[in-house]
PDB file of C-alpha atoms and ligand atoms in Angstrom:
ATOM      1  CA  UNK L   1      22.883   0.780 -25.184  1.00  0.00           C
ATOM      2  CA  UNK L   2      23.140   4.243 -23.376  1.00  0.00           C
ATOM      3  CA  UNK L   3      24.758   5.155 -20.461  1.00  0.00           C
ATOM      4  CA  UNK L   4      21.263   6.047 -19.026  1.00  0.00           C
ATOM      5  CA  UNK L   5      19.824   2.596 -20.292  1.00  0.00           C
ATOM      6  CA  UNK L   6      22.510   0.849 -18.697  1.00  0.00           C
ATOM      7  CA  UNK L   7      22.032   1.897 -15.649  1.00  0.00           C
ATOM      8  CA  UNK L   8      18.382   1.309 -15.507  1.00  0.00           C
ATOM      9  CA  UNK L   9      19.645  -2.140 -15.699  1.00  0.00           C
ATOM     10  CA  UNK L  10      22.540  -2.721 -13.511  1.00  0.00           C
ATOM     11  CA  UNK L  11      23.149  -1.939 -10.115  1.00  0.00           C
ATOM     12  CA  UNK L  12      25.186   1.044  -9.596  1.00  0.00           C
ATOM     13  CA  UNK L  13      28.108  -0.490  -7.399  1.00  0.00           C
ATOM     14  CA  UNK L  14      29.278   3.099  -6.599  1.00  0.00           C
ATOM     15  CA  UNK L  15      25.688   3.982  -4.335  1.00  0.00           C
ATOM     16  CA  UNK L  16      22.812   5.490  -5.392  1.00  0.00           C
ATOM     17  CA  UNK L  17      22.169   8.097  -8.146  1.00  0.00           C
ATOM     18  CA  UNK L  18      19.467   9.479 -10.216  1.00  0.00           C
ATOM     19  CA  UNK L  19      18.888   6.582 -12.416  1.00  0.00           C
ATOM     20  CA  UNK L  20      18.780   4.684  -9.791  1.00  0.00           C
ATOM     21  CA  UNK L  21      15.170   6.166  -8.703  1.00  0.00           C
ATOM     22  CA  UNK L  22      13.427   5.041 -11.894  1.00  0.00           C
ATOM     23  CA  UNK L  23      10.222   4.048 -10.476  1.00  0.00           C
ATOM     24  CA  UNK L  24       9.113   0.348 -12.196  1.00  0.00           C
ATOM     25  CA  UNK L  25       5.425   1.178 -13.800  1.00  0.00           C
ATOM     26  CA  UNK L  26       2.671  -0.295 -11.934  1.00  0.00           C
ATOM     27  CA  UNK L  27      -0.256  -2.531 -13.873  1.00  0.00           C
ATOM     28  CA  UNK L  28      -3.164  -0.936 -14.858  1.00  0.00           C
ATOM     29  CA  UNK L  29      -6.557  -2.555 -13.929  1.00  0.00           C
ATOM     30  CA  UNK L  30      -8.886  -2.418 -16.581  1.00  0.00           C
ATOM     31  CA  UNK L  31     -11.530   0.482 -14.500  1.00  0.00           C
ATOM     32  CA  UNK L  32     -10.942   1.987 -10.787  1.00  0.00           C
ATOM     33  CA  UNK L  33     -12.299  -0.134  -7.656  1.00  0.00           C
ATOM     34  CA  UNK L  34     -13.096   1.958  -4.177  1.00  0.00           C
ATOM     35  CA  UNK L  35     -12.530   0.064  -1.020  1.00  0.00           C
ATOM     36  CA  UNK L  36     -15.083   0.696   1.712  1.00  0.00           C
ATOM     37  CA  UNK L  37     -15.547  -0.068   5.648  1.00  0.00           C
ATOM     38  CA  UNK L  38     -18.902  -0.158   7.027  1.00  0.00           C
ATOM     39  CA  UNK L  39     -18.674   0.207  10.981  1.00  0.00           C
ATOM     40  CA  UNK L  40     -21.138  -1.531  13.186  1.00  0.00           C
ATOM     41  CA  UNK L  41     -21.427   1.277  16.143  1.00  0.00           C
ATOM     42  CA  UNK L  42     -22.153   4.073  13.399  1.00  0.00           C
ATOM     43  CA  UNK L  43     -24.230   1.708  11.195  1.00  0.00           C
ATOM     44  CA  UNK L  44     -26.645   1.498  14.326  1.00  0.00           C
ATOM     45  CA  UNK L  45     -26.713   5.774  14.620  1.00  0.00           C
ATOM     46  CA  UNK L  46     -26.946   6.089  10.722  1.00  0.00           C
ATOM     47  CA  UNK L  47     -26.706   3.803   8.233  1.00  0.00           C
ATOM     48  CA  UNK L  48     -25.826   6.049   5.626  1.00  0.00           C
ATOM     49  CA  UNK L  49     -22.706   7.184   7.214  1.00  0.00           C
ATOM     50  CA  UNK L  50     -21.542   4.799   8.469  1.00  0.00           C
ATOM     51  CA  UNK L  51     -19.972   3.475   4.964  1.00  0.00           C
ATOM     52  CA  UNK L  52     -16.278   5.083   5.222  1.00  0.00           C
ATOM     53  CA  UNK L  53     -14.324   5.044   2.142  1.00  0.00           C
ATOM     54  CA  UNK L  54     -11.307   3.670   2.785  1.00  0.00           C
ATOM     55  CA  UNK L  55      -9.174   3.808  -0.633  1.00  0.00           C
ATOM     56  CA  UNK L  56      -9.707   4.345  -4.033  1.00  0.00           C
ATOM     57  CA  UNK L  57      -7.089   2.109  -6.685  1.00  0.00           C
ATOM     58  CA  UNK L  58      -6.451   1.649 -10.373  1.00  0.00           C
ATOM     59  CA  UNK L  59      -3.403  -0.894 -10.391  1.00  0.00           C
ATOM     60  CA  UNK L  60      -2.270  -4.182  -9.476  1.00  0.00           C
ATOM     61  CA  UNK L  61       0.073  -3.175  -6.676  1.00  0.00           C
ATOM     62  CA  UNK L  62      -2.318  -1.090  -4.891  1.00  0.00           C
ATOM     63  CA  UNK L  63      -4.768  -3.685  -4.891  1.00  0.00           C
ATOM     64  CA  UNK L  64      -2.063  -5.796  -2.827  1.00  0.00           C
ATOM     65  CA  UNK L  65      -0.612  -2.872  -0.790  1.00  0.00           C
ATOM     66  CA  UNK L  66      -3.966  -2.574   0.668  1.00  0.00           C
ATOM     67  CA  UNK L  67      -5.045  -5.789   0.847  1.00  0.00           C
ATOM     68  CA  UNK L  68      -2.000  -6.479   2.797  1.00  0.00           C
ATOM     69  CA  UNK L  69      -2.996  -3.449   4.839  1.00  0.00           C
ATOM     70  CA  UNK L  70      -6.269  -4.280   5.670  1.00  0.00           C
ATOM     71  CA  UNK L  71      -7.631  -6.390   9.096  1.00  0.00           C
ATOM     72  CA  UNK L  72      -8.284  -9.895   8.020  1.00  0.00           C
ATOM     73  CA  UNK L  73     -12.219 -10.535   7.317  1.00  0.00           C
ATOM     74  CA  UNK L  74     -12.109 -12.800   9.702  1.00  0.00           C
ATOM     75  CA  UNK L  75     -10.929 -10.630  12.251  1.00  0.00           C
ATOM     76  CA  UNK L  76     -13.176  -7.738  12.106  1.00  0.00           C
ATOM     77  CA  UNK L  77     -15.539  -6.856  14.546  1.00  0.00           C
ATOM     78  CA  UNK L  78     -19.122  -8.522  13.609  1.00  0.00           C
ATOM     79  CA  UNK L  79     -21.112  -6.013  12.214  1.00  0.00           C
ATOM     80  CA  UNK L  80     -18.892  -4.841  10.126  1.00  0.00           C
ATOM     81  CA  UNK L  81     -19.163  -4.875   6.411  1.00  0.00           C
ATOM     82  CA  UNK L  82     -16.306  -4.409   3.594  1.00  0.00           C
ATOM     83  CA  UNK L  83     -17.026  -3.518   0.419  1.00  0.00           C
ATOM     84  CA  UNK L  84     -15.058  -3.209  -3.089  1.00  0.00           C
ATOM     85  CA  UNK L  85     -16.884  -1.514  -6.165  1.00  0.00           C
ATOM     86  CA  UNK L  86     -15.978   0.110  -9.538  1.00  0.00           C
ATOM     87  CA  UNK L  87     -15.449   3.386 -10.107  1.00  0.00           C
ATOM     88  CA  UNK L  88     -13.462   6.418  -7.958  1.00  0.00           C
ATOM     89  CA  UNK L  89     -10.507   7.448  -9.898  1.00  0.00           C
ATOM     90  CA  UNK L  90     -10.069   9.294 -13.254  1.00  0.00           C
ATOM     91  CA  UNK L  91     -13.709  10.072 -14.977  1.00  0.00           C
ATOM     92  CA  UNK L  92     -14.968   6.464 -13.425  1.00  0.00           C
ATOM     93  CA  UNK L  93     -18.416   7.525 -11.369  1.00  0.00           C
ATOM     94  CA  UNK L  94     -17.307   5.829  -7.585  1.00  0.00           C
ATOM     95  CA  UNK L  95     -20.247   3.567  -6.864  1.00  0.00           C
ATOM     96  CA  UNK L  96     -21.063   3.502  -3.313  1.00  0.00           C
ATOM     97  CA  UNK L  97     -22.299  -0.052  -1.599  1.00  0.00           C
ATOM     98  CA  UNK L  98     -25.853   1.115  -1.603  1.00  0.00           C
ATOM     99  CA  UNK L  99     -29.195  -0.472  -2.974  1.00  0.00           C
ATOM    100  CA  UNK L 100     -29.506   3.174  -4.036  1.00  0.00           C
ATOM    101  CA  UNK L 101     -26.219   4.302  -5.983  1.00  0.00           C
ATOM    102  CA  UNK L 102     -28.386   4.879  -9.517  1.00  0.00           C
ATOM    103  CA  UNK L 103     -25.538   2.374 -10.879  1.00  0.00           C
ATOM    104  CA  UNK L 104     -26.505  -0.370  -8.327  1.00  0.00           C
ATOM    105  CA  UNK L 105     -30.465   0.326  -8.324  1.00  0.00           C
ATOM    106  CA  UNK L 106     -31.808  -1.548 -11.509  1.00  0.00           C
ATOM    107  CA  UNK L 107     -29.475  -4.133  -9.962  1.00  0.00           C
ATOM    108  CA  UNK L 108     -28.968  -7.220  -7.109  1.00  0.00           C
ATOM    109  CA  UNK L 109     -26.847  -9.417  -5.484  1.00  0.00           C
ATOM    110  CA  UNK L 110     -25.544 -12.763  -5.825  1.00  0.00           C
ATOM    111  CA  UNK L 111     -25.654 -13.862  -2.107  1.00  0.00           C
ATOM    112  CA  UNK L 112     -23.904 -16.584  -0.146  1.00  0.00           C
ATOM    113  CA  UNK L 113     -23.562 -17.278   3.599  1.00  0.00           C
ATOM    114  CA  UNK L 114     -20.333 -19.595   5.565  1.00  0.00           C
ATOM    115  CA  UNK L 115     -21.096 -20.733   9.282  1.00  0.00           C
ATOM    116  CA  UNK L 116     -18.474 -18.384  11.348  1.00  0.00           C
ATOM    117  CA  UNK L 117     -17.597 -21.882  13.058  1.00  0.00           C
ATOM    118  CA  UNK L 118     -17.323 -23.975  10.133  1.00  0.00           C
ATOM    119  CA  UNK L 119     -15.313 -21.806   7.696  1.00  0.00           C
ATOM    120  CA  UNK L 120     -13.366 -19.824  10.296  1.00  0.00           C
ATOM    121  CA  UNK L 121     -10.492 -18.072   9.147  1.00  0.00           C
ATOM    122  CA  UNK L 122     -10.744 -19.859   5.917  1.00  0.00           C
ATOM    123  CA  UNK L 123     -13.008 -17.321   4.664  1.00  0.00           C
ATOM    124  CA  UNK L 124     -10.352 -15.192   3.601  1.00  0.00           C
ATOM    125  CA  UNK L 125      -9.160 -17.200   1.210  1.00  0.00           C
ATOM    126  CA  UNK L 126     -12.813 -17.120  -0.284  1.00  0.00           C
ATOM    127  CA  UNK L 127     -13.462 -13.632   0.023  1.00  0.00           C
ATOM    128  CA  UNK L 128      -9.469 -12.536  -1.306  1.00  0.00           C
ATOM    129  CA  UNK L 129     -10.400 -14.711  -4.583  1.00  0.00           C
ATOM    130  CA  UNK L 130     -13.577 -12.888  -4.874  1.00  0.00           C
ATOM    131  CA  UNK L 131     -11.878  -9.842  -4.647  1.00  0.00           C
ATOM    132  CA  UNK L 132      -9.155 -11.003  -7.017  1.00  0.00           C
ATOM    133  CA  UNK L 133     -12.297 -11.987  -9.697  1.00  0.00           C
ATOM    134  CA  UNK L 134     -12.918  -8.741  -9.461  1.00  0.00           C
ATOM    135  CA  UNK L 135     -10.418  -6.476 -10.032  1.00  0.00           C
ATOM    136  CA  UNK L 136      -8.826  -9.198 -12.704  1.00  0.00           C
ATOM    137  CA  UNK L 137     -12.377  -9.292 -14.897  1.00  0.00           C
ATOM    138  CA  UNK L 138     -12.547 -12.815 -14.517  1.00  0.00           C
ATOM    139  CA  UNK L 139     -16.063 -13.037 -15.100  1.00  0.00           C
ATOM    140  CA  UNK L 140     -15.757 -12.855 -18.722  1.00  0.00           C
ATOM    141  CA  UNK L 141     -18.046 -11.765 -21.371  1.00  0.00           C
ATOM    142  CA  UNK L 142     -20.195  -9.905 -18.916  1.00  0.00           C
ATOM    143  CA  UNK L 143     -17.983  -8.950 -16.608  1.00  0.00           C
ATOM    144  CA  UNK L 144     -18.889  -5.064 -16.720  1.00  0.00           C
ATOM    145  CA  UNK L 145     -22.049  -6.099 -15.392  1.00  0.00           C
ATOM    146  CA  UNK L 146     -20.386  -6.715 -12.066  1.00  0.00           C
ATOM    147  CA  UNK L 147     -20.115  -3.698  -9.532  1.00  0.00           C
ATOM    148  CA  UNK L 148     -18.695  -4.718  -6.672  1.00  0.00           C
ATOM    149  CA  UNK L 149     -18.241  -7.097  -3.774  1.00  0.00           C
ATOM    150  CA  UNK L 150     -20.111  -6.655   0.010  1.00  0.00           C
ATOM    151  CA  UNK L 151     -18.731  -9.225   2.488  1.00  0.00           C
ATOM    152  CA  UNK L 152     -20.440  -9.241   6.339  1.00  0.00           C
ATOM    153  CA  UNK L 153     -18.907 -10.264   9.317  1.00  0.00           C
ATOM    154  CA  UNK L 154     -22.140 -10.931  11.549  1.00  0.00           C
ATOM    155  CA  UNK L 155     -21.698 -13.077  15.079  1.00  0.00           C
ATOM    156  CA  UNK L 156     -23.296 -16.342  13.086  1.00  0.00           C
ATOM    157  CA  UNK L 157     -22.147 -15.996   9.780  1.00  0.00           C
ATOM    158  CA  UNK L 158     -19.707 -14.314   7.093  1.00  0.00           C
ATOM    159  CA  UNK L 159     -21.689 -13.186   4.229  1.00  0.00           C
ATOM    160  CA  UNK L 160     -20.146 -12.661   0.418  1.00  0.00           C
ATOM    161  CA  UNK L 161     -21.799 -10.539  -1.942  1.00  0.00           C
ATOM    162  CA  UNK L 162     -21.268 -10.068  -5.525  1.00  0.00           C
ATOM    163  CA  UNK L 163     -23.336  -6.701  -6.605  1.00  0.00           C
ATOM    164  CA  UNK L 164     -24.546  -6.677 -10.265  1.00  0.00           C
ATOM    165  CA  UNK L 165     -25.584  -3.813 -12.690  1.00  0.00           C
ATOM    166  CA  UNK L 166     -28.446  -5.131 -13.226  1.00  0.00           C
ATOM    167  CA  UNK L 167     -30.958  -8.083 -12.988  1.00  0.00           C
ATOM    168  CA  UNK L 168     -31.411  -9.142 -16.413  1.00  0.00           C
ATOM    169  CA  UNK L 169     -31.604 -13.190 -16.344  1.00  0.00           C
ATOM    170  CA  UNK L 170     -28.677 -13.931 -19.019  1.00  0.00           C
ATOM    171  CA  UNK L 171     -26.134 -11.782 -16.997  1.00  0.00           C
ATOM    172  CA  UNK L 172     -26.845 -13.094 -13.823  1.00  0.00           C
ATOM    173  CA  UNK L 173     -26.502 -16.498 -14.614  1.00  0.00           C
ATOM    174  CA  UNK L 174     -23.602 -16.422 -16.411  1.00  0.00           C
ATOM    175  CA  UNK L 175     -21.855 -14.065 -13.745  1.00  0.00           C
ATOM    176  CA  UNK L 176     -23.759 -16.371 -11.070  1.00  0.00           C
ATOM    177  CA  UNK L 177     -21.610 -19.915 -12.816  1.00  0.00           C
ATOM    178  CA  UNK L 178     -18.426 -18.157 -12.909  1.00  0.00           C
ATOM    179  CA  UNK L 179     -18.717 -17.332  -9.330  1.00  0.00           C
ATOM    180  CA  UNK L 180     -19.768 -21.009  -8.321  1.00  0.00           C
ATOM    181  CA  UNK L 181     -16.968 -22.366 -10.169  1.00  0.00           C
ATOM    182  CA  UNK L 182     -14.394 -20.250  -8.502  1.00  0.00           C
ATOM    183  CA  UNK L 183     -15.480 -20.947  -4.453  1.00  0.00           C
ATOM    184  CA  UNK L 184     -13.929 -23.432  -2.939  1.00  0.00           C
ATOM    185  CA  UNK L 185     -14.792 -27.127  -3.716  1.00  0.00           C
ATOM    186  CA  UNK L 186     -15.384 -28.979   0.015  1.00  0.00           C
ATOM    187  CA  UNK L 187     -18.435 -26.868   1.221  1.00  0.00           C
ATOM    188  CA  UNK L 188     -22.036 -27.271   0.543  1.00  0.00           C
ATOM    189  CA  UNK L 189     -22.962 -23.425  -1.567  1.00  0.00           C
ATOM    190  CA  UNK L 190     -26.424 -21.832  -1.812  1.00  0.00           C
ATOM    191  CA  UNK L 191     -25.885 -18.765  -3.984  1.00  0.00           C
ATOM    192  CA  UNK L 192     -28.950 -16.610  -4.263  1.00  0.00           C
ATOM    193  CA  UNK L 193     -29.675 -14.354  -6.647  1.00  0.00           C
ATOM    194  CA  UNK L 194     -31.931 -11.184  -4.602  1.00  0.00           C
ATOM    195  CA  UNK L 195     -33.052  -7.903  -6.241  1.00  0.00           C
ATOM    196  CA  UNK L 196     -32.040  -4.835  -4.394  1.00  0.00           C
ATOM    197  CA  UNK L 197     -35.632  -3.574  -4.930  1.00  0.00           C
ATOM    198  CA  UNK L 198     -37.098  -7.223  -3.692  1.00  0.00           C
ATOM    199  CA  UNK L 199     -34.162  -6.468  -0.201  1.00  0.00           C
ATOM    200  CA  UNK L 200     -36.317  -3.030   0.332  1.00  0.00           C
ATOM    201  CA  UNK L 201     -39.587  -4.129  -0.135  1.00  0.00           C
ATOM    202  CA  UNK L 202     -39.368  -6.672   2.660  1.00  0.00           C
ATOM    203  CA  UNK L 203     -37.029  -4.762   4.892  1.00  0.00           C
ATOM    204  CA  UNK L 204     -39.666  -3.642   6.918  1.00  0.00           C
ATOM    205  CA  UNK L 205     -41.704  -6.555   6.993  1.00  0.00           C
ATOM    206  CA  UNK L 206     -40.195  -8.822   9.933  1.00  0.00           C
ATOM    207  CA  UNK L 207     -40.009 -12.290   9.126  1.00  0.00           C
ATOM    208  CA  UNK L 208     -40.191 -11.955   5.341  1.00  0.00           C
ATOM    209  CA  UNK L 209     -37.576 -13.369   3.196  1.00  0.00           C
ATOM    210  CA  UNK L 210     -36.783 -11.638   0.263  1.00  0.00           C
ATOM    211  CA  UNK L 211     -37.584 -14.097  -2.883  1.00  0.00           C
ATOM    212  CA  UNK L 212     -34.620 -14.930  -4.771  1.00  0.00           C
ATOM    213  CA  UNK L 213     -34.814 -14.348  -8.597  1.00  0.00           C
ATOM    214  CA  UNK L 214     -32.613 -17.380  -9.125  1.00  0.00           C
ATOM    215  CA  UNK L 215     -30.564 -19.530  -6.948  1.00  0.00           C
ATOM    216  CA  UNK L 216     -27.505 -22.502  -7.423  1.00  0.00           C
ATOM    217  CA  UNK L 217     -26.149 -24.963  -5.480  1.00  0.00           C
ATOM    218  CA  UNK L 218     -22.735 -26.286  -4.955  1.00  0.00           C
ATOM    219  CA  UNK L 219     -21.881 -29.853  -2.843  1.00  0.00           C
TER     220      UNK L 219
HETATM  221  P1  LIG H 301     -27.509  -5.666   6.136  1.00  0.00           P
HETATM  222  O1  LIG H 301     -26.300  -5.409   6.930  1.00  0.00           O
HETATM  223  O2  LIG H 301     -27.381  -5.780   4.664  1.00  0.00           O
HETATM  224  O3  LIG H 301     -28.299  -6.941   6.613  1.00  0.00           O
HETATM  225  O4  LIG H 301     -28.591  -4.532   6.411  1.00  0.00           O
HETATM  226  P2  LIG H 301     -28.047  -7.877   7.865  1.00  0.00           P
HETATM  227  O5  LIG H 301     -26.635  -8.216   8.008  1.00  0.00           O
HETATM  228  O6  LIG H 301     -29.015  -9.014   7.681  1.00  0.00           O
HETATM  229  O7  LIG H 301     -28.534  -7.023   9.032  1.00  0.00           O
HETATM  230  P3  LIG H 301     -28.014  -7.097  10.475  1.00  0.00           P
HETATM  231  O8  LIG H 301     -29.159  -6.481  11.200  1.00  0.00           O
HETATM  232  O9  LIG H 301     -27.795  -8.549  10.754  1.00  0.00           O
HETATM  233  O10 LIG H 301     -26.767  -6.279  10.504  1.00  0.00           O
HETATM  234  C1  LIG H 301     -28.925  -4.137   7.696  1.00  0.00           C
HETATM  235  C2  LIG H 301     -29.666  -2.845   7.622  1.00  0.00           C
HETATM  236  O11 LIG H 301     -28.793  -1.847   7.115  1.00  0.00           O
HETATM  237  C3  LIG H 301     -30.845  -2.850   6.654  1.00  0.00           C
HETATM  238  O12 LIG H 301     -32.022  -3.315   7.222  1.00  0.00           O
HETATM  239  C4  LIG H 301     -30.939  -1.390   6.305  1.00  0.00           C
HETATM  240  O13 LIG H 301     -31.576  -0.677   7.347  1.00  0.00           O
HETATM  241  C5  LIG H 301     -29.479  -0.954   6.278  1.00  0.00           C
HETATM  242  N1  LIG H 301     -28.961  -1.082   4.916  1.00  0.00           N
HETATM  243  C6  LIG H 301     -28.196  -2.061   4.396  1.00  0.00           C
HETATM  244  N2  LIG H 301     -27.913  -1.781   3.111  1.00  0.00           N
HETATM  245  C7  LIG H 301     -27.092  -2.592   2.232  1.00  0.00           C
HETATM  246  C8  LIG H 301     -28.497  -0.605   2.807  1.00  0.00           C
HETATM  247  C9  LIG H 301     -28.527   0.195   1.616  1.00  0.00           C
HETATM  248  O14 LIG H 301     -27.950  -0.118   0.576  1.00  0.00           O
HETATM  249  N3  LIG H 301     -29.210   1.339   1.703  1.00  0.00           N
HETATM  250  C10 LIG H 301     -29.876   1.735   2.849  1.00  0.00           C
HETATM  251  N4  LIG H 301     -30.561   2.845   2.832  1.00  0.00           N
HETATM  252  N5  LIG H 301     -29.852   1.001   3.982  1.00  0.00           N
HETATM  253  C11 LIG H 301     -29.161  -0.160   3.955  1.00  0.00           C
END
């Protein structure tokens, strides 16, 4: 071993000194995520800009650091959105938590809702594993299909999202299992699958649901 490797290794007992600023690497994620904040005030101005980005990642520890950083859902003022998609460092397009992000259009959402009451602060846990699914590529074989991750605060409910590439009927129901299986085993789930084009087309209609494509259940 060399000098220099050894003290990589060892602690210097005589104080700090060059070596002893090697910098442990970090662990890649397999593509970028972007972090975003949606808040309520601006959301009623405009929409549009109301999305803030709040940090763009490509490792393991940044994913923590701001995590760790970041108000708890179930703490944020209701209205307020967070969202978590691919894409916003190196030559990875950022996709932006919009129906209308080209990389989001041909797509939906796999939607669920928790009663603010019920779940209370509980709903971390759920949306932190959904977050973890993500930037881990747990949903296996079509896992790139998955874009990101909306979740709501709203004064009734917390709402989790899962955002897919597109709405082809093998994908979603493979990405829609893998999602059931990983939420939490001692609440009744309704997961419904929702087209972003089906969201817009009854968006102005008031008191239209939007029809899911497919939906699952959980007891
Ligand atoms: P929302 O927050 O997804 O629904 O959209 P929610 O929570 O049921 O509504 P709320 O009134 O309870 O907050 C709320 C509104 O935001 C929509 O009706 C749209 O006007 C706007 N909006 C939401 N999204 C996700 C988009 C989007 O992707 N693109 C555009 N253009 N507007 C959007």
């Amino acid at each position: 071993m060399t000098m220099a490797e050894e003290n990589k290794t060892t602690a210097n007992p005589e104080g700090p000194s060059a070596d002893d600023s090697v910098i442990p690497e970090k662990h890649p994620l397999a593509t970028s995520w972007s972090f975003f904040y949606l808040d309520p005030d601006e959301a009623r101005k405009d929409w549009k800009l109301a999305t803030k980005d709040v940090l763009s990642f490509d490792t393991v520890e940044d994913f923590w650091a701001l995590y760790h950083h970041i108000t708890a859902l179930s703490q944020l003022k209701k209205g307020s959105d967070y969202s978590m998609f691919r894409g916003g460092l190196g030559d990875m397009d950022k996709i932006r938590p919009e129906w209308e992000d080209p990389h989001n259009a041909p797509g939906g959402c796999w939607k669920m809702s928790f009663d603010t009451q019920k779940i209370g602060n509980r709903i971390d846990d759920v949306f932190r594993e959904l977050l973890m699914m993500c930037v881990g590529e747990n949903f296996g074989e079509y896992g790139e299909y998955v874009n990101g991750v909306v979740a709501s605060a709203r004064a009734k409910q917390f709402r989790l999202a899962l955002w897919t590439r597109d709405d082809d009927k093998e994908h979603i129901d493979f990405i829609g299992q893998k999602l059931l299986a990983a939420l939490p085993p001692n609440y009744k789930i309704h997961l419904e699958f929702v087209t972003h084009a089906e969201t817009e087309r009854v968006k102005t209609a008031r008191g239209v649901d939007p029809r899911p494509k497919a939906t699952l259940y959980k007891n």
